[in-house]
Short mmCIF file of C-alpha atoms and ligand atoms in Angstrom, two decimals:
data_model
loop_
_atom_site.label_atom_id
_atom_site.label_comp_id
_atom_site.label_asym_id
_atom_site.label_seq_id
_atom_site.Cartn_x
_atom_site.Cartn_y
_atom_site.Cartn_z
CA MET A 1 134.76 23.11 108.23
CA SER A 2 136.10 21.09 105.33
CA ALA A 3 133.92 19.73 102.55
CA ALA A 4 132.89 16.09 102.75
CA THR A 5 131.14 13.66 100.44
CA ALA A 6 128.41 11.13 101.13
CA GLY A 7 128.37 8.39 98.52
CA ASP A 8 127.81 9.83 95.06
CA ALA A 9 126.19 12.97 96.36
CA PRO A 10 127.99 16.23 95.56
CA ALA A 11 130.39 17.51 98.17
CA VAL A 12 128.66 19.57 100.85
CA ALA A 13 130.50 22.21 102.82
CA TRP A 14 129.20 22.43 106.37
CA GLU A 15 128.88 25.48 108.50
CA THR A 16 128.92 25.46 112.30
CA VAL A 17 126.37 27.60 114.15
CA ILE A 18 127.09 28.46 117.77
CA GLY A 19 125.26 30.32 120.52
CA LEU A 20 126.98 30.72 123.89
CA GLU A 21 125.49 30.94 127.37
CA VAL A 22 128.00 32.47 129.77
CA HIS A 23 127.53 32.52 133.53
CA ALA A 24 129.52 35.22 135.28
CA GLU A 25 129.75 35.42 139.06
CA LEU A 26 129.45 39.01 140.25
CA ARG A 27 132.11 40.61 142.44
CA THR A 28 129.74 41.64 145.23
CA ALA A 29 130.83 41.49 148.87
CA THR A 30 127.76 39.44 149.78
CA LYS A 31 125.38 36.95 148.15
CA LEU A 32 122.35 37.80 146.01
CA PHE A 33 119.60 37.39 148.62
CA CYS A 34 121.38 37.25 152.01
CA GLY A 35 124.28 38.84 153.86
CA CYS A 36 126.64 35.84 153.61
CA ARG A 37 130.08 36.60 152.20
CA ASN A 38 130.65 35.98 148.49
CA SER A 39 134.15 34.57 148.61
CA PHE A 40 135.94 31.84 146.67
CA GLY A 41 138.11 29.09 148.13
CA GLU A 42 137.08 29.19 151.78
CA GLU A 43 136.48 26.39 154.27
CA PRO A 44 133.34 24.57 152.98
CA ASN A 45 129.96 25.54 154.44
CA THR A 46 131.24 28.53 156.42
CA ASN A 47 129.47 31.25 154.40
CA VAL A 48 125.92 30.01 154.88
CA CYS A 49 122.71 31.12 156.60
CA PRO A 50 119.03 30.11 156.68
CA VAL A 51 118.32 32.03 153.43
CA CYS A 52 120.99 30.43 151.23
CA LEU A 53 120.45 27.05 152.90
CA GLY A 54 116.75 27.28 152.00
CA LEU A 55 115.51 26.77 155.56
CA PRO A 56 111.74 27.10 156.02
CA GLY A 57 110.50 30.59 156.83
CA SER A 58 113.58 32.43 155.55
CA LEU A 59 113.02 35.27 153.09
CA PRO A 60 115.27 36.66 150.33
CA VAL A 61 116.33 40.35 150.25
CA LEU A 62 117.76 41.54 146.92
CA ASN A 63 121.38 42.81 146.90
CA LYS A 64 121.44 46.28 145.30
CA ALA A 65 125.11 46.00 144.27
CA ALA A 66 124.29 42.87 142.24
CA VAL A 67 121.58 44.78 140.37
CA GLU A 68 124.05 47.57 139.66
CA TYR A 69 126.66 45.14 138.33
CA ALA A 70 124.02 43.47 136.14
CA MET A 71 123.10 46.90 134.78
CA ARG A 72 126.75 47.71 134.05
CA ILE A 73 127.00 44.47 132.07
CA GLY A 74 123.79 45.22 130.19
CA SER A 75 124.90 48.74 129.44
CA ALA A 76 128.35 47.62 128.23
CA LEU A 77 126.63 45.09 125.95
CA HIS A 78 124.33 47.76 124.47
CA CYS A 79 121.24 46.07 125.94
CA GLY A 80 117.96 47.63 126.84
CA ILE A 81 117.71 47.69 130.65
CA GLN A 82 114.19 47.20 131.91
CA ALA A 83 112.01 46.55 134.94
CA SER A 84 112.36 42.80 135.56
CA ILE A 85 110.79 39.95 137.47
CA PHE A 86 112.31 37.04 139.42
CA HIS A 87 110.96 33.54 138.86
CA ARG A 88 111.43 30.22 140.59
CA LYS A 89 113.02 27.59 138.36
CA ASN A 90 112.14 24.31 140.00
CA TYR A 91 114.35 21.26 139.83
CA PHE A 92 115.93 18.88 142.25
CA TYR A 93 119.66 18.75 142.67
CA PRO A 94 121.56 18.08 145.90
CA ASP A 95 123.68 21.23 145.62
CA MET A 96 120.56 23.43 145.52
CA PRO A 97 118.99 23.33 148.97
CA LYS A 98 115.73 25.12 148.12
CA ASP A 99 115.05 22.75 145.20
CA TYR A 100 114.46 25.80 143.09
CA GLN A 101 116.75 28.48 141.75
CA ILE A 102 115.70 32.12 141.80
CA SER A 103 116.29 33.31 138.25
CA GLN A 104 114.73 35.60 135.68
CA TYR A 105 112.57 34.07 133.00
CA ASP A 106 110.41 35.97 130.54
CA VAL A 107 111.18 39.47 131.85
CA PRO A 108 114.98 39.66 132.35
CA ILE A 109 116.79 42.85 133.35
CA ASN A 110 118.86 43.18 130.12
CA VAL A 111 117.64 42.41 126.58
CA ASP A 112 118.66 42.80 122.93
CA GLY A 113 122.23 43.98 122.84
CA TRP A 114 125.40 43.17 120.97
CA LEU A 115 129.08 42.60 121.49
CA GLU A 116 131.76 43.59 118.99
CA LEU A 117 134.60 41.10 118.55
CA SER A 118 138.16 42.40 118.20
CA GLY A 119 137.93 41.39 114.53
CA GLY A 120 135.00 43.80 114.13
CA GLU A 121 132.09 41.31 113.82
CA ARG A 122 129.01 41.93 115.95
CA ILE A 123 127.40 39.08 117.89
CA GLY A 124 123.85 39.60 119.13
CA ILE A 125 123.05 39.37 122.84
CA VAL A 126 119.57 37.99 123.45
CA ARG A 127 119.46 38.64 127.19
CA ALA A 128 121.64 38.99 130.27
CA HIS A 129 119.67 38.11 133.38
CA LEU A 130 120.31 37.87 137.12
CA GLU A 131 120.13 34.58 138.99
CA GLU A 132 121.65 32.83 141.97
CA ASP A 133 124.41 30.23 141.78
CA THR A 134 124.06 26.71 143.18
CA GLY A 135 126.35 25.06 145.71
CA LYS A 136 129.14 22.78 144.60
CA THR A 137 129.24 18.99 144.78
CA THR A 138 132.51 17.11 144.80
CA HIS A 139 132.38 13.43 143.90
CA VAL A 140 135.10 11.63 145.80
CA GLY A 141 136.87 8.65 144.25
CA GLY A 142 136.30 7.21 140.78
CA GLY A 143 138.12 10.10 139.09
CA GLY A 144 135.53 12.62 140.27
CA ARG A 145 132.66 11.16 138.20
CA ILE A 146 129.37 10.74 139.99
CA HIS A 147 128.61 7.16 138.92
CA GLU A 148 132.01 5.83 139.97
CA ALA A 149 132.41 7.90 143.15
CA GLY A 150 132.49 6.36 146.62
CA TYR A 151 130.61 9.31 148.09
CA SER A 152 129.88 12.98 147.39
CA LEU A 153 130.46 16.15 149.40
CA VAL A 154 128.47 19.32 149.08
CA ASP A 155 129.65 22.86 149.81
CA PHE A 156 126.97 25.56 150.04
CA ASN A 157 129.35 28.52 150.14
CA ARG A 158 128.55 29.18 146.46
CA ALA A 159 124.77 28.72 146.89
CA GLY A 160 123.18 32.14 146.39
CA VAL A 161 126.24 33.83 144.87
CA PRO A 162 124.98 36.35 142.28
CA LEU A 163 125.33 35.43 138.61
CA VAL A 164 124.54 37.15 135.38
CA GLU A 165 123.79 34.72 132.56
CA ILE A 166 124.62 36.24 129.19
CA VAL A 167 122.92 34.50 126.26
CA SER A 168 124.24 35.17 122.76
CA ALA A 169 122.25 34.89 119.56
CA PRO A 170 123.28 31.97 117.33
CA ASP A 171 125.57 34.35 115.40
CA ILE A 172 128.91 32.64 116.04
CA ARG A 173 130.31 30.58 113.15
CA SER A 174 133.55 28.92 114.28
CA SER A 175 135.43 27.75 117.34
CA GLU A 176 137.90 30.64 116.91
CA GLN A 177 135.04 33.12 116.89
CA ALA A 178 133.59 31.49 120.02
CA ARG A 179 136.90 31.89 121.80
CA SER A 180 137.21 35.46 120.63
CA TYR A 181 133.68 36.15 121.93
CA VAL A 182 134.51 34.78 125.38
CA GLU A 183 137.78 36.74 125.47
CA GLU A 184 136.00 39.95 124.58
CA LEU A 185 133.17 39.31 127.03
CA ARG A 186 135.66 38.55 129.79
CA ALA A 187 137.53 41.79 129.07
CA ILE A 188 134.23 43.71 129.26
CA LEU A 189 133.22 42.02 132.54
CA VAL A 190 136.58 42.84 134.09
CA ALA A 191 136.58 46.42 132.75
CA THR A 192 133.14 47.12 134.23
CA GLY A 193 134.27 45.68 137.58
CA ALA A 194 131.23 43.38 137.55
CA SER A 195 133.18 40.11 137.61
CA ASP A 196 136.75 38.92 137.96
CA GLY A 197 136.26 36.74 134.86
CA LYS A 198 138.38 33.88 136.22
CA MET A 199 137.55 30.77 134.22
CA GLU A 200 139.92 28.65 136.29
CA GLU A 201 138.04 29.50 139.51
CA GLY A 202 134.67 28.96 137.87
CA SER A 203 133.61 32.59 138.05
CA LEU A 204 133.19 32.51 134.27
CA ARG A 205 131.48 29.39 132.92
CA VAL A 206 130.57 28.79 129.31
CA ASP A 207 127.98 26.46 127.79
CA ALA A 208 128.02 26.11 124.01
CA ASN A 209 125.01 25.40 121.82
CA VAL A 210 126.24 23.88 118.59
CA SER A 211 124.51 22.87 115.37
CA VAL A 212 125.61 22.33 111.78
CA ARG A 213 124.02 23.19 108.46
CA PRO A 214 125.01 23.07 104.80
CA ALA A 215 126.97 26.26 104.13
CA GLY A 216 124.77 28.95 102.68
CA SER A 217 121.50 27.48 103.94
CA GLY A 218 119.28 29.88 105.83
CA GLY A 219 117.74 27.54 108.39
CA PHE A 220 119.22 26.09 111.55
CA GLY A 221 120.05 22.48 112.34
CA THR A 222 119.13 20.79 115.61
CA ARG A 223 121.51 21.89 118.35
CA CYS A 224 123.22 20.22 121.27
CA GLU A 225 124.28 22.06 124.37
CA ILE A 226 127.78 21.29 125.65
CA LYS A 227 128.72 21.81 129.27
CA ASN A 228 131.84 21.51 131.39
CA MET A 229 134.47 23.36 129.39
CA ASN A 230 136.73 25.17 131.83
CA SER A 231 139.21 26.88 129.57
CA LEU A 232 139.16 28.65 126.24
CA ARG A 233 141.17 25.81 124.83
CA SER A 234 138.61 23.17 125.83
CA LEU A 235 135.79 25.39 124.53
CA GLY A 236 137.46 25.40 121.11
CA ARG A 237 138.19 21.67 121.17
CA ALA A 238 134.66 20.79 122.31
CA ILE A 239 133.05 22.83 119.52
CA GLU A 240 135.33 21.29 116.87
CA TYR A 241 134.61 17.79 118.12
CA GLU A 242 130.87 18.34 118.40
CA ALA A 243 130.51 19.91 114.94
CA ALA A 244 132.43 17.01 113.35
CA ARG A 245 130.29 14.51 115.27
CA GLN A 246 127.06 16.13 114.06
CA VAL A 247 128.27 16.22 110.43
CA ALA A 248 129.09 12.50 110.66
CA VAL A 249 125.62 11.76 112.12
CA VAL A 250 123.85 13.66 109.35
CA GLN A 251 126.03 12.24 106.58
CA GLY A 252 125.48 8.75 107.94
CA GLY A 253 121.76 9.27 107.31
CA GLY A 254 120.95 9.92 110.98
CA GLU A 255 119.46 12.89 112.79
CA VAL A 256 121.03 15.00 115.50
CA VAL A 257 119.09 14.58 118.74
CA GLN A 258 118.64 17.73 120.82
CA GLU A 259 120.34 17.02 124.13
CA THR A 260 122.78 18.24 126.72
CA ARG A 261 126.27 16.81 126.26
CA HIS A 262 129.25 16.73 128.57
CA TRP A 263 132.78 17.59 127.41
CA ASP A 264 135.33 15.02 128.54
CA GLU A 265 138.64 16.88 128.52
CA ALA A 266 140.83 13.79 128.96
CA ALA A 267 139.07 11.76 126.26
CA GLY A 268 138.70 14.79 123.97
CA ARG A 269 135.07 14.11 123.17
CA THR A 270 131.51 15.01 124.14
CA GLY A 271 129.14 12.41 125.58
CA SER A 272 125.40 12.38 126.07
CA MET A 273 124.40 13.67 129.50
CA ARG A 274 120.65 14.11 129.46
CA SER A 275 117.88 14.89 127.04
CA LYS A 276 117.10 18.57 126.61
CA GLU A 277 114.84 20.04 129.27
CA GLU A 278 111.95 22.20 128.16
CA ALA A 279 110.77 25.27 130.02
CA TYR A 280 107.73 23.34 131.34
CA ASP A 281 110.06 20.85 133.03
CA TYR A 282 111.03 23.66 135.37
CA ARG A 283 107.50 24.76 136.33
CA TYR A 284 108.53 28.41 136.32
CA PHE A 285 106.38 30.77 138.37
CA PRO A 286 106.96 34.31 139.67
CA GLU A 287 108.91 34.39 142.94
CA PRO A 288 106.27 35.39 145.50
CA ASP A 289 108.82 36.65 148.04
CA LEU A 290 110.37 39.32 145.78
CA VAL A 291 108.85 42.36 144.14
CA PRO A 292 109.71 43.30 140.52
CA VAL A 293 112.94 45.33 140.21
CA ASP A 294 112.51 48.62 138.40
CA PRO A 295 115.82 50.51 138.32
CA GLY A 296 114.29 53.61 136.70
CA GLU A 297 115.74 56.03 134.15
CA ALA A 298 117.99 58.00 136.52
CA TRP A 299 119.85 54.97 137.84
CA ILE A 300 120.14 53.45 134.35
CA SER A 301 121.71 56.59 132.90
CA ALA A 302 123.99 57.05 135.92
CA VAL A 303 125.31 53.52 135.38
CA ALA A 304 125.77 54.09 131.66
CA SER A 305 127.70 57.33 132.10
CA ALA A 306 129.98 55.85 134.78
CA LEU A 307 131.19 52.99 132.54
CA PRO A 308 134.96 53.01 131.97
CA PRO A 309 136.37 52.93 128.40
CA LEU A 310 135.59 49.45 127.07
CA PRO A 311 137.90 47.39 124.84
CA ALA A 312 136.11 48.26 121.58
CA SER A 313 136.38 52.00 122.16
CA ARG A 314 140.00 51.66 123.30
CA ARG A 315 140.75 49.79 120.06
CA ALA A 316 139.07 52.58 118.13
CA ALA A 317 141.23 55.14 119.96
CA VAL A 318 144.46 53.27 119.18
CA ALA A 319 143.37 52.90 115.56
CA GLY A 320 142.52 56.59 115.36
CA ALA A 321 145.91 57.63 116.76
CA SER A 322 147.93 55.29 114.55
CA GLY A 323 145.94 55.12 111.34
CA MET A 324 145.88 51.33 111.73
CA ASP A 325 142.81 49.17 111.25
CA ALA A 326 140.77 48.87 114.48
CA SER A 327 140.13 45.21 113.67
CA SER A 328 143.82 44.33 113.20
CA ASP A 329 145.50 41.80 115.46
CA ALA A 330 148.17 44.33 116.44
CA VAL A 331 145.61 46.82 117.77
CA ALA A 332 143.72 44.02 119.57
CA THR A 333 146.93 42.83 121.22
CA VAL A 334 147.87 46.32 122.41
CA VAL A 335 144.46 46.78 124.06
CA ARG A 336 144.23 43.25 125.44
CA LEU A 337 147.59 43.71 127.19
CA GLY A 338 146.66 47.19 128.45
CA LEU A 339 149.48 48.86 126.49
CA ASP A 340 147.39 51.67 125.03
CA PRO A 341 148.86 54.30 127.43
CA PHE A 342 152.18 53.80 125.58
CA VAL A 343 150.49 54.69 122.30
CA GLU A 344 149.00 57.78 123.93
CA ALA A 345 152.45 58.81 125.21
CA VAL A 346 153.77 58.67 121.65
CA ALA A 347 150.76 60.15 119.90
CA GLY A 348 150.88 63.19 122.18
CA GLY A 349 154.43 64.15 121.18
CA PRO A 350 156.09 65.77 118.16
CA GLY A 351 156.75 64.18 114.75
CA SER A 352 154.45 62.86 112.06
CA ARG A 353 151.88 61.72 114.56
CA GLU A 354 150.26 58.79 112.76
CA ASN A 355 153.49 57.33 111.49
CA VAL A 356 155.04 57.44 114.95
CA ALA A 357 151.99 55.90 116.60
CA ALA A 358 151.84 53.14 113.97
CA ILE A 359 155.45 52.23 114.71
CA ALA A 360 154.58 52.27 118.42
CA VAL A 361 151.68 49.85 117.87
CA ARG A 362 153.92 47.45 115.93
CA ARG A 363 156.65 47.48 118.57
CA LEU A 364 154.10 47.02 121.38
CA ALA A 365 152.26 44.18 119.64
CA ASN A 366 155.52 42.36 118.86
CA GLU A 367 158.57 43.00 121.05
CA VAL A 368 156.75 44.33 124.13
CA ALA A 369 153.97 41.73 123.97
CA ALA A 370 156.61 38.98 123.80
CA GLU A 371 158.18 40.25 127.04
CA ILE A 372 155.03 41.48 128.74
CA ASP A 373 156.24 40.47 132.21
CA SER A 374 159.10 42.97 131.84
CA VAL A 375 156.93 45.90 130.77
CA GLY A 376 157.44 47.48 134.21
CA ARG A 377 161.02 48.36 133.18
CA LEU A 378 159.84 50.34 130.17
CA SER A 379 158.87 53.92 130.90
CA PRO A 380 156.39 55.55 128.50
CA ALA A 381 158.89 58.38 128.01
CA SER A 382 161.81 56.18 126.94
CA PHE A 383 159.52 54.07 124.75
CA ALA A 384 158.30 57.27 123.08
CA ALA A 385 161.88 58.46 122.58
CA LEU A 386 162.83 55.12 120.98
CA VAL A 387 159.88 55.16 118.61
CA ARG A 388 160.75 58.71 117.52
CA MET A 389 164.32 57.66 116.79
CA GLU A 390 162.98 54.92 114.55
CA ALA A 391 160.50 57.27 112.91
CA ASP A 392 163.06 59.97 112.11
CA GLY A 393 165.50 57.43 110.70
CA SER A 394 168.18 57.58 113.41
CA LEU A 395 167.57 53.88 114.04
CA THR A 396 166.59 51.18 111.54
CA ALA A 397 163.67 48.96 112.40
CA ALA A 398 166.04 46.12 113.26
CA GLN A 399 168.17 48.37 115.49
CA SER A 400 165.07 49.76 117.17
CA ARG A 401 163.88 46.21 117.96
CA THR A 402 167.26 45.38 119.48
CA VAL A 403 167.31 48.52 121.61
CA LEU A 404 163.74 47.81 122.75
CA LYS A 405 164.66 44.29 123.84
CA GLU A 406 167.54 45.76 125.80
CA LEU A 407 165.24 48.35 127.42
CA LEU A 408 162.84 45.56 128.43
CA ALA A 409 165.66 43.44 129.82
CA SER A 410 167.57 46.10 131.72
CA GLY A 411 165.78 49.45 131.50
CA GLY A 412 167.65 52.62 130.53
CA GLU A 413 167.42 55.37 127.95
CA PRO A 414 167.23 54.51 124.23
CA LYS A 415 169.93 57.00 123.11
CA GLU A 416 172.40 55.66 125.61
CA VAL A 417 171.55 52.00 124.79
CA ALA A 418 171.83 52.64 121.04
CA GLY A 419 175.23 54.26 121.53
CA ARG A 420 176.43 51.37 123.70
CA LEU A 421 175.33 48.89 121.01
CA GLY A 422 177.23 50.88 118.37
CA PHE A 423 174.13 51.88 116.42
CA GLU A 424 175.22 55.06 114.75
CA ALA A 425 172.65 57.13 113.06
CA MET A 426 172.96 57.19 109.31
CA ALA A 427 172.75 60.82 108.29
CA ALA A 428 169.88 61.70 105.98
CA GLY A 429 172.36 62.97 103.36
CA ASP A 430 174.21 59.63 103.35
CA LEU A 431 171.00 57.76 102.70
CA GLU A 432 170.15 60.01 99.78
CA ALA A 433 173.57 59.38 98.23
CA VAL A 434 173.09 55.61 98.46
CA VAL A 435 169.62 55.85 96.96
CA GLU A 436 170.97 57.85 94.02
CA GLU A 437 173.68 55.23 93.45
CA VAL A 438 171.20 52.35 93.48
CA ILE A 439 168.92 54.18 91.05
CA ALA A 440 171.82 54.91 88.71
CA ALA A 441 172.80 51.23 88.73
CA HIS A 442 169.26 50.10 87.71
CA PRO A 443 167.94 52.58 85.11
CA GLU A 444 165.48 50.13 83.54
CA GLU A 445 163.78 49.27 86.86
CA TRP A 446 163.76 52.95 87.81
CA ALA A 447 161.93 53.82 84.58
CA ARG A 448 159.31 51.17 85.34
CA PHE A 449 158.98 52.44 88.91
CA LEU A 450 158.47 55.98 87.59
CA ALA A 451 155.81 54.60 85.22
CA GLY A 452 153.86 53.39 88.26
CA GLU A 453 155.11 49.86 88.92
CA ASP A 454 154.87 50.12 92.72
CA LYS A 455 156.01 46.62 93.47
CA LEU A 456 159.55 47.69 92.47
CA THR A 457 159.74 49.61 95.78
CA GLY A 458 160.77 46.33 97.38
CA PHE A 459 163.45 45.79 94.71
CA PHE A 460 165.06 49.18 95.40
CA VAL A 461 164.71 48.93 99.16
CA GLY A 462 166.42 45.52 99.01
CA HIS A 463 169.37 46.99 97.11
CA ILE A 464 169.58 49.95 99.52
CA LYS A 465 169.63 47.53 102.44
CA VAL A 466 172.52 45.59 100.90
CA ALA A 467 174.42 48.74 99.93
CA THR A 468 174.22 50.13 103.48
CA GLU A 469 174.88 46.77 105.11
CA GLY A 470 171.54 47.01 106.86
CA ARG A 471 172.14 50.44 108.42
CA ALA A 472 169.53 52.30 106.40
CA ASN A 473 166.10 52.92 107.86
CA LEU A 474 164.02 51.12 105.26
CA GLY A 475 160.87 53.11 105.96
CA ALA A 476 162.83 56.30 105.35
CA ALA A 477 164.32 54.75 102.18
CA SER A 478 160.94 53.94 100.65
CA ALA A 479 159.64 57.38 101.60
CA LEU A 480 162.64 58.84 99.76
CA LEU A 481 161.94 56.71 96.67
CA ARG A 482 158.34 57.93 96.60
CA ALA A 483 159.50 61.52 97.06
CA LEU A 484 161.91 61.20 94.10
CA ARG A 485 159.05 59.94 91.94
CA GLY A 486 157.18 63.11 92.85
P1 ADP B 501 116.63 27.50 125.66
O1 ADP B 501 115.67 28.43 126.29
O2 ADP B 501 116.06 26.18 125.32
O3 ADP B 501 117.92 27.40 126.39
P2 ADP B 501 117.29 29.53 123.79
O4 ADP B 501 116.46 29.90 122.64
O5 ADP B 501 117.30 30.43 124.97
O6 ADP B 501 116.95 28.07 124.22
O7 ADP B 501 118.77 29.39 123.25
C1 ADP B 501 119.81 29.05 124.07
C2 ADP B 501 121.09 29.25 123.31
O8 ADP B 501 121.13 28.40 122.17
C3 ADP B 501 121.30 30.65 122.77
O9 ADP B 501 122.64 31.03 123.02
C4 ADP B 501 121.05 30.52 121.28
O10 ADP B 501 121.85 31.42 120.54
C5 ADP B 501 121.51 29.10 121.02
N1 ADP B 501 120.87 28.48 119.87
C6 ADP B 501 119.55 28.46 119.57
N2 ADP B 501 119.33 27.75 118.44
C7 ADP B 501 120.55 27.30 118.01
C8 ADP B 501 120.99 26.50 116.90
N3 ADP B 501 120.15 25.99 116.02
N4 ADP B 501 122.31 26.25 116.80
C9 ADP B 501 123.18 26.74 117.70
N5 ADP B 501 122.82 27.48 118.75
C10 ADP B 501 121.53 27.77 118.91
MG1 MG B 502 118.94 28.67 128.09
ZN1 ZN B 503 123.30 33.16 153.30
#
């Protein structure tokens, strides 16, 4: 955040501190404590029974698949998985028929893990516990706001749907990092099969705790919790707005009040919703109708060993094959779009392996990513052939990009497409001759280059490009220059 001044006081740079609470609905066939179907978008109040309607005398039975999904999430987030206890969290709300929510309190199933962002930073995970979802109220009229609505409707299909709430440590420092955290978490949830991660359907919901402090200070400011962001974009906007609001409060001589605030997407601001609840407001006590869940070592290790490759390890694999930085945007893009099999196809073949795979990553992160809907037309074999043609100098980078666009648009084989476009390979001998000419024409620069002035590579490459009217493979040209230097 930018520096700001208050009166004559020295400028203070402010830092934003963020902790996120993410609720993920689990992809089970049935609800957490009853056999009702867990299904989105159905006729209201059709997936209900005495248990999820909270009728007297009904008893909950824990869904084993939900426990397994929670364990997969915990394992993927490097948490300790432990024997856990369900509690009743008591509060009144019309969409919660029992007037309490079965959740986990002081002994959650997953504790103390971390998540690695695509940029390489680690964000601590405090806990990831199991709980049941509430029903859904719809306020009719008055723009959907409760105080202006004519009446409200309640749908209990969602009541009792299994959730895992993932609570991060206050390790996040910017709105971009918050978005990157949610993207990474969503990718992990989808990869483990635990959740579909659909923010637009409400199966992934994010609350943001935000505070500000003078940059460099060790303590934490008072936080506000923001609710109701239903896209990554509104998460980012809400955090930016809230941090600026808190800075203005503090600089105006006021104090931030700890409270829950509501993000108003249309107005682009947060508004006070209610004062912060404390744990005692909820009168937590152990759920008497459920026994503690102890998954045991064997089940925990079976879950851990059955996890699929997760985004961070896939990024590491792409980086290892290509020699590129695992935290680079290009590698992140390749993995996010599921293009890593193309890198594997290239890395497995002949040629200078790393160089070829690095070219593959660049083409995938740029040209292929830009036309991702057409990726079905690109076979791994023809992509690999194209990348090898670029790597061995038979195509320049610009020609290779053009051929790739053509492959994405209409399919085909790269050799044939290159021929059709009139891209003739420049023989290695021809390139050498041009390089010699350019060197001869610039003896002074060549002497400086020989003496170690590396930045002159660009100077020579530029002249080679002009001399060959853009037909030279510039990577091959700079390799040749280095080779001549010895
Ligand atoms: P509570 O039990 O009151 O919800 P927690 O300690 O569980 O409080 O924290 C909830 C969330 O708030 C966590 O994600 C945590 O990282 C975040 N958080 C805690 N303190 C701060 C702070 N000063 N600024 C920003 N986020 C914070
Ligand atoms: Mg909390
Ligand atoms: Zn039910």
